Amino acid sequence: MAGRIRDEDITVVRERTSIADIISETVTLRSAGGGNLKGLCPFHDEKTPSFTVAPARNVYFCHGCGAGGDAIKFLMDAEHLSFVESVERLADRANIQLRYLEAGPAPIRPQQGQRQRLVAAHAAAAEFYAGQLGTAGARPAREFLAQRGFDRTAAQTYGCGFAPDAWDPLTKHLRQKGFTGPELVTAGLSREARSGSLIDRFRRRLLWPIKDLTGDVIGFGARKLFADDDGPKYLNTPETPIYKKSHVLYGISQAKREIARQGRAVIVEGYTDVMACHLAGVPTAVATCGTAFGADHITVLRRLLMDTDAVAGEIIFTFDGDAAGQKAALRAFEDDQRFVGRTFIAISPDNMDPCDLRLAKGDLAVRDLVARREPLVDFALRHVLGRYDLDTVDGRVEAMRRAAPLVAKLKDREKRPEYVRKLAGDLGMEIEPVQRAVLNAAAQPGTGTNRRPGAPEPAPAGRRVPVVDNPQSMVEREALKLALQVPVLAGPMFDALAPESYLNPVHQAVRAAIEAAGGAASATAGAVWIERVRDACGDLGAAALVGELAVEPLRIDAEPDPRYVSITLARLEWGAVTTRIRDLKSKVQRVNPAANKDEYFTLFGELLSLEQHARALREQAMGGL
């Protein structure tokens, strides 16, 4: 991330944002009494409104699914934006100038206002190119689309356009609209000619607008149409302040809601493959833009999939069956370790990409391609074993040595014994030597088998690792760390959780000290806040723990955001409620319903209410979208 927004500015954005105005753009709200508003929850299907907005406190909460938070959190969940993107959108809306804290040698964040200008230039360019697609000179572009099964409606849906056969029509058009030469060069829409004048970057090509998660056009992909064009087959927008090809996935703005809803993303190789999949009934397809699928793309998808230990989505790669496709698939298996979710591969039996498959065999064949997916590890193992002669002892032993690390890399340890048995069967060997080979591979440095995405990095030598009694203590610590380290994020969500949710007495003391210090919602991160909490501790052990939690790494390998706060606090409360349910069930069983009818039904009613609450918390703790 280029730089963190100042905590004070985030606070100002929260204060100046009317959550009722933001939510009412997508949810019909009606008065619920007491100053609150109510509507149908946008995050789950319901017939009776359970989604409550409290304008006085600028928060919302759904009593059905447990979703809740402030306006920033709402935009993140409703529009699938990052925390920074949500804050920036609300800041633009309220005309607030944001300041950033630069973090290390990262690229500089676009100046406030520059992004809006560059996005506006791209929007005007997209409109211009789309208009050109209907001209006489664009006939080869229309024929290209038609030959691949895309009619005029499909072209309009995906904003396809044409760069005319001239040097500077777009540049002149955008200058007439008030954009400066330097802005057009910075945007990657124009470039300097040898003469020093500005000319269009794209010429005589079919174009696809590339959009970010919010739906803003930030670049273009251009396909060669003419034999005398000596440029590359595909030419994309260069790196700009708003276009980073390693972060961009084509089709993500159209696919994001279905990816979130289905918990599945299909990775294809080209623009026409994305169009073909969407039109064939696979709306979760996306593609990279002129670069290999990598770590930054994974970050984008993990956010949409809510790829956590509790919720594991599906990532399906489609590759050609040729050597290059197989190589890409094996590289994807290495990236598989970055996902918690299950990774699959789908290869057409005729080695056709989704666009060609749709043309040859129709929409159903594309859907079947995805439905017939196989686990990526199965494909990787089969590929490794296929390189050796398994009819010989040497071949079987060498294949075992090469395949064992793949099984050792499996994140789901419960699957390893099954794959050990499968590998032994495929090799025609006894299970014991294969099991030893896998265990030896798992013990080697760098296998990554002891750490899952979202878990903390191993502690450096010499640093004391805190001992955690049980999962509840672990999540209590994490909640307290959030309140101490990022109070601006934890804020009202942390303060609203009852102190009784903490079962560890020392944790209860720290929670009480945070409340005595004014609560997380009143604080900004830093030494002053930590000292205020430490001073409010009436217990020496709690005071010492405050200092420890203030520097202990969070259990997430990315920047924390309100979604992580929400999930952590839901897990905390769910653990406490589960403990209460267990105690209550024991008490109900000890009450004689005949002799103590009133007490029995009172306790039973409380138990039913708690179990309903626990279900809602569990959904929220799983990060349900």
Coordinates of C-alpha atoms in Angstrom, one line a residue, residues 7 19 170 188 248 269 334 438 583:
D7 CA -6.1 8.5 11.7
I19 CA -24.7 6.8 7.3
L170 CA -8.5 10.9 -29.3
G188 CA -1.2 6.6 -20.8
V248 CA -5.8 -5.5 -12.2
E269 CA -6.5 -16.0 -20.0
E334 CA 2.8 -22.7 -6.2
V438 CA 6.0 -36.8 2.8
D583 CA -23.8 -23.5 31.0

